[in-house]
Amino acid sequence: MDNSSNHEVLIQQPLALVEGKPYKDLPEDLYIPPDALEVFLETFEGPLDLLLYLIKHQNLDILDIPVLKITQQYIEYINLMQNLRMELAAEYLVMAAMLAEIKSRMLLPKKADDLEDEEDPRAELIRKLQEYERFKRAADDIDAMPRLYRDNYLATAKLVIDKIDKPVPDIELETILLAFQDVLRRAEKFSHHQIQREVLSVRERMSTILLVLGESTEEFLGFHSFFTAKEGRGGAVVTFLAILELCKEGLIEVIQGEPLSDVWIKPVIE
Amino acid sequence: MELKNIIEASLFAANEPLSIVELQGVFLLEDRPDKHVVRELIKEIQEDCLPRSIELVEVASGYRFQVKSIYSSWVARLWEEKPVKYGRALLETLAIIAYQQPATRGEIEDVRGVAVSTNIIRTLQEREWVRVIGHKEVPGRPALYATTKEFLDYFNLQTLADLPPLATLLDIDLQPSTDVQLNLGDGTPTDKEVI
Amino acid sequence: MELKNIIEASLFAANEPLSIVELQGVFLLEDRPDKHVVRELIKEIQEDCLPRSIELVEVASGYRFQVKSIYSSWVARLWEEKPVKYGRALLETLAIIAYQQPATRGEIEDVRGVAVSTNIIRTLQEREWVRVIGHKEVPGRPALYATTKEFLDYFNLQTLADLPPLATLLDIDLQPSTDVQLNLGDGTPTDKEVI
């Protein structure tokens, strides 16, 4: 839809008669600068929320929504969003279709004998809007209730005894592996949560190096302090890889006085 | 005096609310006080607190000491980070579960008109505000969510009945369409022409 | 009276000892009491405690309320009972630290997609399975967590390399139990995940 020409047409003639009163002005809130639209859409919790906003903002009665008018405004938003090629949640389109359906059903002439048993096509929508609105309010109420660590604080006193036999639960390694499998599978769905498939022994060595550096009173430690002769060539390689990794993550600094001399490691401190 | 102090000390040391039964449990069987006695002592402790900075309140899972809320604004300065703000999606989901429990995810989505993200349910479960209490016997056996005692404790409530009342639904009594005069201006035949 | 109650409230609410300076810090600059005043009020609070179950003591880093030691044998019984079960969130956090160490809290949250509660980290540290081994040099200097030797010992591992490698972990069928299988793929929370 070409929005600008559409606006012009709308502005020249009374837009609508709402409860008998002509409506000349385009609601101010209808036009939104394109760059604000994205922010705007994010502030809505879905199509029902957007509809409620449209209704409330014009002081319309939820029980007597002018469906045609609201439908039109709603669809205008959707068009604006689509023109901007914003990714639109499917729910918004479903609502647009539902509104269009209500609109078309209301336009159809009714046969006299249907009138009794056929429900007003707006009823279902109004029910949904009302239902949503009451929970929206309930959510605000819950948010306003006094809450621990925001409005209320526990008053405690420390129990000082040598040792409480606080029993701790037993767990099996398998349980942890299962938990991790679960995280992995979940994370795999999102490409940006790439989990690096590194060799664990390198990760472990990274921890050890940081630990040793943290506990050491020396400013620098030599490469050799991080593995023992017993670990052989493997130990040296793992240590070397761990140091490269820590270096890459900016956690340590590596210093070498001259070529082929010993490599010194120091933790990065701001 | 000793009884009362032991109860008071237990309430101060526990980091969570203590029920009457849990309070009885700190005594050895032979000198375990009666429930009425414990209740009476709790009342006394509550009165002792009147002029002080703290109060002993009852929440869903028992009694706990908390700082009187008139002092919260000072106490809050002890922590640098601001308390977490929960988003509307989370609060709406929580509200639907609290008032409509047990509720399935589908029922929550029906009310909100949008998909409920798994993250929100997860966060609610991790806060221990919501848990699965069973499965609905319909195809797919969706989980049924309900709020927990911890939820009530967190919000200083004793029972669900203490929640603020849910707005009542108004009767839908539709008048014949009022917006028949709408001029759509977009080529759609106007109502005037139709009716 | 208000000054004293604010100080008392702060001492009750803080989870660690508070110094005189920290106590002054809960007041806005314009009505911040003098050090001597704070010290005087602390003395008064200490006297108020004489007949009660708790005392206000000075330790290295400041003042804190503690249960009088004559009551500790009763109070300790609060913890004698059932061990708490570890929740899903804790297990996942532990697993991520084991495999991705050294890891910051933010990194753990990134992988899990949910905030990690301080309680979980504290529990893992208390159990001595996880410790802080340094700080990442990025704004905020977040702590870097790693697993400990106690963690390896508990699970009978020589080194972390004894854990199944990531690449194969996804393909291993850890438990043939159908209901566990069901709940892995789709991320739908089930009762199992409730803490």
XYZ file of C-alpha atoms in Angstrom:
660
model
C 0.000 0.000 0.000
C 1.259 3.432 -0.844
C 1.078 5.112 2.511
C 1.546 8.731 1.622
C -1.275 8.903 -0.888
C -3.434 6.909 1.407
C -2.852 9.391 4.181
C -3.850 12.226 1.913
C -7.127 10.670 1.008
C -7.790 10.037 4.648
C -7.009 13.541 5.702
C -9.249 15.268 3.173
C -12.500 13.789 4.248
C -13.925 12.800 7.588
C -12.219 9.578 8.428
C -15.076 8.023 10.202
C -18.052 8.643 12.317
C -17.342 7.258 15.729
C -20.416 7.015 17.861
C -22.004 9.693 15.759
C -19.079 12.119 15.835
C -17.080 12.719 12.689
C -13.437 11.939 12.961
C -11.347 14.281 10.863
C -7.835 14.010 12.122
C -5.549 11.155 11.643
C -4.733 9.855 15.095
C -1.389 11.329 15.958
C -0.031 8.062 17.139
C -0.606 6.342 13.845
C 2.368 7.703 12.027
C 5.627 6.601 13.452
C 9.023 7.498 12.057
C 10.382 4.397 10.335
C 13.445 4.081 12.530
C 11.272 4.111 15.607
C 9.072 1.349 14.321
C 11.320 -1.432 15.381
C 11.487 -0.099 18.911
C 7.782 0.453 18.739
C 7.030 -3.094 17.749
C 9.220 -4.408 20.512
C 7.165 -2.611 23.095
C 4.167 -4.693 22.158
C 3.713 -8.114 23.557
C 1.834 -9.293 20.496
C -1.122 -8.506 18.279
C -3.618 -8.353 21.144
C -1.422 -5.857 22.903
C -1.155 -3.737 19.772
C -4.914 -3.841 19.268
C -5.546 -2.873 22.861
C -3.187 0.028 22.414
C -5.041 1.213 19.323
C -8.350 0.967 21.139
C -7.216 2.579 24.402
C -5.353 5.352 22.730
C -8.495 6.567 21.082
C -10.675 6.163 24.125
C -12.797 3.599 22.409
C -14.962 1.215 24.330
C -13.550 -2.261 24.272
C -17.082 -3.675 24.239
C -17.987 -1.695 21.201
C -14.935 -1.580 18.999
C -15.408 -0.075 15.577
C -13.942 -3.112 13.920
C -13.545 -1.606 10.514
C -11.590 1.329 11.758
C -9.378 -0.664 14.047
C -8.788 -3.225 11.348
C -7.686 -0.568 8.990
C -5.253 0.958 11.462
C -3.909 -2.414 12.399
C -3.330 -3.337 8.790
C -1.667 -0.031 8.195
C 0.858 -0.854 10.897
C 1.460 -4.246 9.424
C 2.015 -2.705 6.005
C 4.423 -0.171 7.395
C 6.363 -2.924 9.031
C 6.410 -5.008 5.914
C 7.490 -2.061 3.800
C 10.440 -1.775 6.129
C 11.037 -5.470 5.641
C 10.891 -6.007 9.331
C 10.626 -9.531 10.435
C 7.069 -9.779 11.526
C 5.951 -12.407 13.980
C 3.463 -14.708 12.360
C 0.947 -13.906 15.081
C 0.570 -10.380 13.739
C -0.388 -11.674 10.336
C -2.811 -14.177 11.798
C -4.506 -11.334 13.632
C -4.659 -9.287 10.448
C -6.369 -12.184 8.737
C -8.777 -12.577 11.612
C -9.644 -8.884 11.531
C -10.135 -9.014 7.794
C -12.445 -11.945 8.248
C -14.513 -10.147 10.863
C -14.632 -7.123 8.659
C -15.870 -9.096 5.691
C -18.414 -10.971 7.734
C -19.796 -7.723 9.040
C -20.098 -6.363 5.564
C -22.124 -9.299 4.375
C -25.848 -8.682 4.438
C -27.420 -10.929 7.017
C -30.392 -13.101 6.330
C -33.170 -12.477 8.763
C -33.258 -16.026 10.060
C -29.525 -16.149 10.842
C -29.707 -13.163 13.070
C -30.778 -15.052 16.132
C -28.232 -17.770 16.461
C -25.265 -16.348 14.645
C -22.892 -14.669 17.018
C -21.676 -11.198 16.227
C -18.311 -11.749 14.548
C -16.743 -9.230 16.932
C -17.669 -11.197 20.021
C -14.771 -13.620 19.869
C -12.242 -10.850 19.349
C -13.671 -8.778 22.166
C -13.572 -11.775 24.468
C -9.924 -12.313 23.648
C -9.092 -8.668 24.129
C -10.855 -8.539 27.454
C -9.232 -11.724 28.631
C -5.824 -10.473 27.644
C -6.405 -7.114 29.246
C -7.289 -8.547 32.621
C -4.088 -10.578 32.723
C -2.114 -7.645 31.519
C -3.460 -5.769 34.507
C -2.794 -8.718 36.769
C 0.806 -8.708 35.551
C 1.102 -5.054 36.547
C -0.423 -5.868 39.920
C 2.054 -8.663 40.491
C 4.894 -6.392 39.485
C 3.709 -3.814 41.983
C 3.459 -6.268 44.866
C 6.194 -5.966 47.475
C 8.918 -8.342 46.467
C 11.849 -9.848 48.293
C 15.199 -8.133 47.604
C 13.423 -5.222 45.955
C 10.986 -4.015 48.586
C 11.650 -6.436 51.404
C 14.842 -7.747 52.895
C 15.379 -10.740 55.110
C 16.709 -10.064 58.573
C 19.231 -12.719 59.458
C 21.868 -13.460 62.026
C 24.842 -15.681 61.431
C 25.130 -19.028 63.107
C 28.759 -19.500 64.031
C 29.673 -23.051 64.758
C 32.692 -25.062 63.826
C 30.983 -27.351 61.470
C 27.429 -27.938 60.524
C 26.854 -31.351 59.115
C 24.963 -29.904 56.245
C 24.157 -32.943 54.177
C 24.890 -32.533 50.500
C 23.155 -34.468 47.759
C 24.959 -37.172 45.856
C 25.068 -36.881 42.154
C 26.354 -39.078 39.408
C 28.649 -38.013 36.628
C 26.049 -39.221 34.207
C 23.596 -36.640 35.489
C 26.046 -33.877 34.685
C 26.747 -35.264 31.250
C 23.031 -35.437 30.578
C 22.607 -31.871 31.683
C 25.401 -30.815 29.381
C 23.986 -32.765 26.478
C 20.782 -30.900 27.023
C 22.525 -27.518 26.985
C 24.421 -28.476 23.867
C 21.372 -29.529 21.975
C 19.617 -26.374 22.990
C 22.602 -24.237 22.074
C 22.925 -25.928 18.717
C 19.689 -24.362 17.650
C 21.296 -20.964 17.770
C 24.248 -20.542 15.515
C 25.655 -17.701 17.597
C 26.043 -19.967 20.573
C 28.842 -21.911 18.981
C 30.489 -24.005 21.599
C 34.125 -24.524 20.906
C 35.085 -28.114 20.586
C 38.393 -27.957 22.326
C 40.390 -30.693 23.878
C 39.496 -30.854 27.518
C 42.995 -31.340 28.740
C 43.841 -27.935 27.276
C 40.911 -26.344 29.094
C 42.030 -27.964 32.308
C 45.573 -26.743 31.834
C 44.277 -23.244 31.196
C 42.623 -23.327 34.603
C 45.735 -24.681 36.243
C 47.933 -21.998 34.725
C 45.645 -19.217 35.930
C 45.474 -20.809 39.339
C 49.241 -21.128 39.669
C 49.730 -17.564 38.443
C 47.132 -16.320 40.900
C 48.750 -18.022 43.845
C 52.309 -17.213 42.920
C 54.108 -14.344 44.571
C 56.434 -13.984 41.578
C 55.585 -11.497 38.913
C 56.491 -13.882 36.122
C 56.585 -17.634 35.895
C 58.517 -19.611 33.343
C 56.850 -21.866 30.798
C 58.396 -24.839 32.573
C 56.573 -24.228 35.816
C 53.335 -25.387 34.276
C 54.170 -28.973 33.496
C 56.407 -31.667 34.875
C 59.010 -33.743 33.157
C 56.875 -36.760 33.921
C 54.207 -35.486 31.558
C 56.696 -35.632 28.744
C 56.173 -34.173 25.328
C 52.373 -34.384 25.701
C 52.467 -32.172 28.783
C 54.554 -29.575 27.003
C 52.224 -29.508 24.012
C 49.089 -29.217 26.138
C 50.706 -26.433 28.179
C 51.766 -24.631 25.043
C 48.268 -24.826 23.553
C 46.742 -23.637 26.830
C 49.098 -20.665 26.905
C 48.214 -19.738 23.336
C 44.537 -19.958 24.190
C 44.892 -17.835 27.335
C 46.905 -15.332 25.355
C 44.192 -15.159 22.719
C 41.583 -14.541 25.396
C 43.742 -11.772 26.813
C 44.126 -13.449 30.184
C 47.910 -13.671 30.268
C 50.913 -11.980 28.771
C 53.759 -13.929 27.288
C 57.220 -12.446 27.330
C 60.365 -13.743 25.767
C 63.630 -11.911 26.397
C 65.414 -13.113 23.286
C 64.844 -15.791 20.663
C 65.121 -19.336 21.995
C 65.303 -18.163 25.599
C 62.753 -19.252 28.166
C 59.184 -18.010 27.803
C 57.748 -16.095 30.764
C 54.089 -15.849 31.621
C 52.375 -13.177 33.650
C 48.734 -12.549 34.383
C 47.175 -9.487 32.800
C 46.299 -6.883 35.385
C 44.672 -3.650 34.364
C 12.500 -17.300 78.123
C 14.862 -19.938 76.809
C 12.191 -21.448 74.608
C 11.421 -18.106 73.104
C 15.062 -17.288 72.496
C 15.695 -20.621 70.834
C 12.795 -20.008 68.484
C 13.942 -16.478 67.817
C 17.510 -17.635 67.152
C 16.308 -20.310 64.727
C 14.235 -17.805 62.796
C 17.203 -15.476 62.543
C 19.630 -18.149 61.426
C 17.450 -19.871 58.839
C 17.651 -18.172 55.461
C 14.127 -19.199 54.658
C 10.754 -19.202 56.324
C 10.272 -21.797 59.061
C 6.997 -23.557 59.713
C 5.730 -24.329 63.210
C 6.709 -27.963 62.657
C 10.229 -27.012 61.606
C 10.534 -24.823 64.678
C 9.435 -27.724 66.872
C 12.090 -29.805 65.156
C 14.979 -27.874 66.677
C 14.024 -29.295 70.078
C 14.785 -32.796 71.155
C 11.719 -34.958 71.455
C 11.651 -34.893 75.252
C 11.454 -31.131 75.486
C 9.654 -30.314 72.289
C 7.044 -27.617 72.913
C 3.472 -27.972 71.861
C 2.237 -26.230 68.692
C 0.142 -23.804 70.718
C 3.144 -22.874 72.770
C 5.220 -22.184 69.657
C 2.418 -20.107 68.202
C 2.102 -18.159 71.442
C 5.840 -17.463 71.544
C 5.798 -16.317 67.925
C 3.116 -13.830 68.870
C 5.281 -12.581 71.718
C 8.278 -12.188 69.437
C 6.096 -10.268 66.997
C 5.107 -7.880 69.768
C 8.709 -7.471 70.889
C 9.503 -6.294 67.365
C 7.030 -3.433 67.335
C 9.500 -0.676 68.260
C 12.334 -2.245 66.312
C 13.570 -2.217 62.733
C 12.383 -5.707 61.889
C 9.183 -7.704 61.915
C 8.291 -11.371 62.010
C 5.919 -12.076 59.151
C 4.036 -15.149 58.078
C 4.321 -16.204 54.445
C 3.228 -19.360 52.629
C 5.906 -21.681 53.986
C 6.207 -20.265 57.480
C 7.585 -17.392 59.491
C 10.549 -15.219 58.696
C 12.149 -12.065 59.982
C 12.324 -9.201 57.563
C 13.332 -5.599 57.682
C 10.297 -3.332 58.011
C 9.610 -1.911 54.594
C 9.863 1.668 55.853
C 13.611 1.056 56.065
C 13.972 -0.545 52.628
C 15.192 2.559 50.872
C 18.210 2.806 53.183
C 18.943 -0.899 53.209
C 18.773 -1.047 49.408
C 21.910 1.119 49.283
C 23.938 -1.784 50.657
C 23.817 -3.372 47.222
C 25.285 -1.739 44.218
C 23.357 -3.604 41.614
C 19.724 -2.733 41.118
C 17.150 -5.469 41.640
C 16.250 -7.364 38.477
C 13.421 -5.963 36.461
C 11.199 -8.549 34.913
C 9.879 -8.021 31.424
C 6.211 -7.826 30.587
C 6.210 -11.147 28.773
C 7.482 -12.878 31.893
C 5.085 -11.085 34.216
C 2.110 -11.790 31.972
C 3.031 -15.453 31.767
C 3.427 -15.562 35.532
C 0.077 -13.825 36.029
C -1.722 -16.304 33.795
C -0.164 -19.240 35.619
C -0.905 -17.713 39.017
C -4.560 -17.035 38.317
C -5.423 -19.870 35.939
C -3.349 -22.673 37.378
C -2.820 -25.362 36.446
C -2.205 -24.003 32.960
C -0.550 -25.462 29.886
C 1.693 -23.517 27.617
C -1.013 -23.573 24.958
C -3.473 -21.974 27.355
C -0.987 -19.240 28.170
C -0.415 -18.623 24.473
C -4.142 -18.477 23.883
C -4.561 -15.670 26.347
C -1.512 -13.713 25.259
C -1.964 -14.267 21.541
C 1.744 -14.961 21.071
C 4.089 -17.878 21.504
C 5.583 -18.218 24.969
C 9.332 -18.470 24.800
C 10.963 -21.466 26.427
C 13.311 -19.081 28.161
C 10.531 -17.435 30.067
C 9.217 -20.726 31.369
C 12.749 -21.745 32.243
C 13.435 -18.515 34.098
C 10.212 -18.899 36.041
C 11.166 -22.440 36.928
C 14.638 -21.455 37.979
C 13.334 -18.678 40.144
C 11.275 -21.546 41.604
C 8.146 -19.508 41.103
C 6.579 -22.048 38.769
C 6.752 -25.799 38.451
C 5.269 -28.629 36.481
C 2.629 -30.398 38.535
C 1.451 -32.901 35.948
C 0.449 -33.357 32.380
C -2.832 -32.681 30.716
C -4.421 -35.801 29.308
C -4.811 -34.493 25.800
C -2.725 -35.347 22.731
C 0.877 -34.373 23.348
C 0.334 -34.512 27.124
C 1.403 -30.896 27.649
C 2.908 -29.985 31.002
C 0.664 -28.276 33.518
C 2.286 -25.361 35.284
C 1.430 -24.048 38.718
C 2.986 -21.558 41.094
C 4.995 -22.691 44.100
C 5.190 -21.829 47.772
C 8.412 -20.010 46.959
C 6.450 -17.736 44.655
C 4.090 -16.861 47.481
C 7.014 -16.414 49.887
C 8.808 -14.153 47.479
C 5.804 -11.889 47.131
C 4.974 -11.923 50.837
C 1.783 -13.883 50.422
C 0.341 -16.642 52.552
C -2.018 -18.141 49.993
C -3.059 -17.568 46.406
C -6.204 -15.918 47.730
C -4.020 -13.004 48.837
C -3.261 -12.099 45.231
C -4.944 -8.905 44.079
C -8.319 -9.808 42.588
C -8.449 -10.386 38.866
C -10.522 -7.854 36.947
C -13.944 -9.202 36.115
C -14.967 -9.787 32.558
C -17.675 -7.445 31.346
C -20.658 -8.878 29.577
C -20.422 -8.560 25.897
C -23.621 -6.990 24.728
C -22.953 -5.924 21.222
C -24.972 -3.240 19.611
C -25.428 -3.507 15.890
C -22.248 -2.296 14.328
C -21.623 1.346 15.124
C -19.001 1.986 12.553
C -21.125 1.425 9.519
C -20.419 4.904 8.324
C -16.730 4.316 8.048
C -15.327 5.588 4.846
C -12.475 3.318 4.114
C -11.091 5.343 1.291
C -9.066 2.463 -0.026
C -11.415 1.192 -2.634
C -13.296 -1.120 -0.344
C -16.985 -0.599 -0.834
C -18.277 1.427 2.092
C -20.856 0.061 4.412
C -23.392 2.519 3.151
C -23.326 0.915 -0.207
C -23.613 -2.524 1.226
C -26.328 -2.202 3.782
C 15.472 6.228 67.110
C 15.201 6.234 63.332
C 18.959 6.403 62.920
C 19.391 3.460 65.218
C 16.703 1.437 63.477
C 18.212 2.118 60.076
C 21.574 0.899 61.299
C 20.010 -2.132 62.924
C 18.027 -2.891 59.761
C 21.157 -2.662 57.607
C 23.076 -5.027 59.863
C 20.231 -7.514 59.747
C 19.848 -7.318 55.991
C 23.508 -7.506 54.983
C 24.818 -10.990 54.493
C 28.260 -10.005 55.658
C 29.841 -7.825 58.301
C 29.437 -4.095 57.770
C 32.095 -1.542 58.637
C 31.305 1.837 60.139
C 31.966 3.400 56.735
C 29.609 0.986 55.012
C 26.953 1.761 57.587
C 27.384 5.468 56.944
C 26.990 4.698 53.254
C 23.325 3.743 53.575
C 22.545 7.373 54.390
C 22.399 10.119 51.820
C 25.213 12.597 52.138
C 23.100 15.339 53.668
C 21.958 13.233 56.608
C 24.911 10.957 57.011
C 25.716 10.524 60.701
C 29.152 11.034 62.088
C 31.387 8.035 62.848
C 31.086 8.629 66.580
C 27.335 8.646 66.319
C 27.324 5.337 64.443
C 29.662 3.825 67.003
C 27.451 5.068 69.829
C 24.340 3.592 68.232
C 26.077 0.273 67.700
C 26.838 0.227 71.414
C 23.169 0.850 72.160
C 22.073 -1.939 69.830
C 24.542 -4.251 71.546
C 22.989 -3.448 74.903
C 19.486 -3.987 73.567
C 20.539 -7.484 72.582
C 21.557 -8.571 76.062
C 18.332 -10.398 76.942
C 17.827 -11.684 73.431
C 18.946 -14.631 71.321
C 21.427 -12.729 69.199
C 24.383 -10.446 69.685
C 26.071 -7.804 67.595
C 29.774 -8.631 67.427
C 32.733 -6.994 65.796
C 34.781 -9.171 63.461
C 37.684 -8.272 61.189
C 35.656 -6.581 58.463
C 32.979 -4.987 60.594
C 29.918 -5.725 62.668
C 27.463 -8.537 62.272
C 24.587 -10.096 64.140
C 25.154 -13.634 65.251
C 23.196 -16.198 67.153
C 24.510 -16.424 70.729
C 26.564 -19.549 70.929
C 24.494 -20.953 73.797
C 21.710 -21.482 71.277
C 23.729 -22.964 68.448
C 23.120 -26.580 69.335
C 19.384 -26.090 68.821
C 19.691 -23.956 65.749
C 22.127 -26.363 64.107
C 19.358 -28.962 63.990
C 17.723 -26.944 61.255
C 20.336 -28.263 58.889
C 20.573 -31.790 60.136
C 17.743 -33.011 58.012
C 17.276 -33.810 54.371
C 19.810 -32.735 51.796
C 18.460 -30.421 49.152
C 18.320 -31.793 45.640
C 20.352 -30.077 42.975
C 18.303 -28.475 40.256
C 18.721 -28.539 36.541
C 20.213 -25.060 36.509
C 22.973 -26.085 38.902
C 23.843 -29.224 36.973
C 23.993 -27.360 33.699
C 26.122 -24.616 35.191
C 28.515 -27.167 36.611
C 28.691 -28.976 33.278
C 29.440 -25.780 31.386
C 32.171 -24.823 33.822
C 33.688 -28.293 33.527
C 33.787 -28.223 29.745
C 34.348 -24.565 29.008
C 36.623 -23.529 31.842
C 37.816 -21.024 32.668
C 34.407 -19.453 32.168
C 32.800 -16.246 33.332
C 29.233 -16.021 34.490
C 28.350 -14.165 31.310
C 29.744 -16.994 29.216
C 27.709 -19.521 31.166
C 24.606 -17.419 30.665
C 25.349 -17.183 26.975
C 25.408 -20.922 26.556
C 22.377 -21.558 28.748
C 20.404 -18.618 27.457
C 19.227 -17.881 31.013
C 20.703 -15.866 33.845
C 22.736 -17.848 36.380
C 21.747 -17.174 39.953
C 24.360 -16.233 42.521
C 23.041 -18.993 44.730
C 24.026 -21.650 42.248
C 27.575 -20.387 41.991
C 27.742 -20.139 45.776
C 26.484 -23.678 46.240
C 29.076 -24.982 43.791
C 31.782 -23.040 45.593
C 30.647 -24.245 49.021
C 30.769 -27.782 47.780
C 34.290 -26.984 46.624
C 33.620 -28.191 43.119
C 34.147 -24.798 41.567
C 36.452 -21.932 42.398
C 37.431 -18.546 41.123
C 40.845 -18.744 39.517
C 41.172 -15.200 38.246
C 39.375 -12.330 36.603
C 38.896 -11.620 32.947
C 40.393 -8.306 31.888
C 37.275 -6.869 30.371
C 35.055 -4.162 31.857
C 33.683 -5.314 35.172
C 36.520 -7.818 35.597
C 34.197 -10.827 35.846
C 35.409 -13.797 37.867
C 36.683 -16.818 35.968
C 35.373 -20.109 37.290
C 37.041 -23.474 37.005
C 36.487 -26.901 38.496
C 38.647 -28.133 41.355
C 40.544 -31.232 42.259
C 37.726 -32.083 44.667
C 35.386 -32.124 41.682
C 37.604 -34.620 39.875
C 37.966 -36.724 43.031
C 34.255 -36.826 43.643
C 33.596 -38.174 40.192
C 36.606 -40.447 40.210
C 38.327 -38.699 37.366
C 42.083 -38.396 36.987
C 41.886 -35.355 34.778
C 39.236 -33.447 32.918
C 40.329 -35.251 29.801
C 38.566 -38.296 31.225
C 35.235 -36.630 30.564
C 33.780 -37.637 27.220
C 34.920 -35.143 24.560
C 32.357 -32.642 23.395
C 32.312 -33.913 19.846
C 31.176 -37.369 20.907
C 28.991 -36.323 23.801
C 26.136 -35.394 21.517
C 26.114 -38.794 19.900
C 26.284 -40.838 23.056
C 23.064 -42.340 24.188
C 23.600 -41.784 27.866
C 20.417 -43.227 29.184
C 18.081 -45.436 27.278
C 15.183 -44.352 29.480
C 12.523 -43.111 27.094
C 11.330 -40.281 29.175
C 14.743 -38.754 29.431
C 15.196 -39.086 25.700
C 11.964 -37.315 25.059
C 12.999 -34.404 27.075
C 16.387 -33.826 25.551
C 15.633 -32.858 22.010
C 13.018 -30.222 22.210
C 13.984 -28.243 25.223
C 10.512 -28.531 26.662
C 10.810 -28.189 30.393
C 9.489 -31.091 32.372
C 9.177 -31.857 36.047
C 12.704 -33.135 36.003
C 13.983 -29.630 35.535
C 12.298 -28.158 38.532
C 14.875 -27.491 41.174
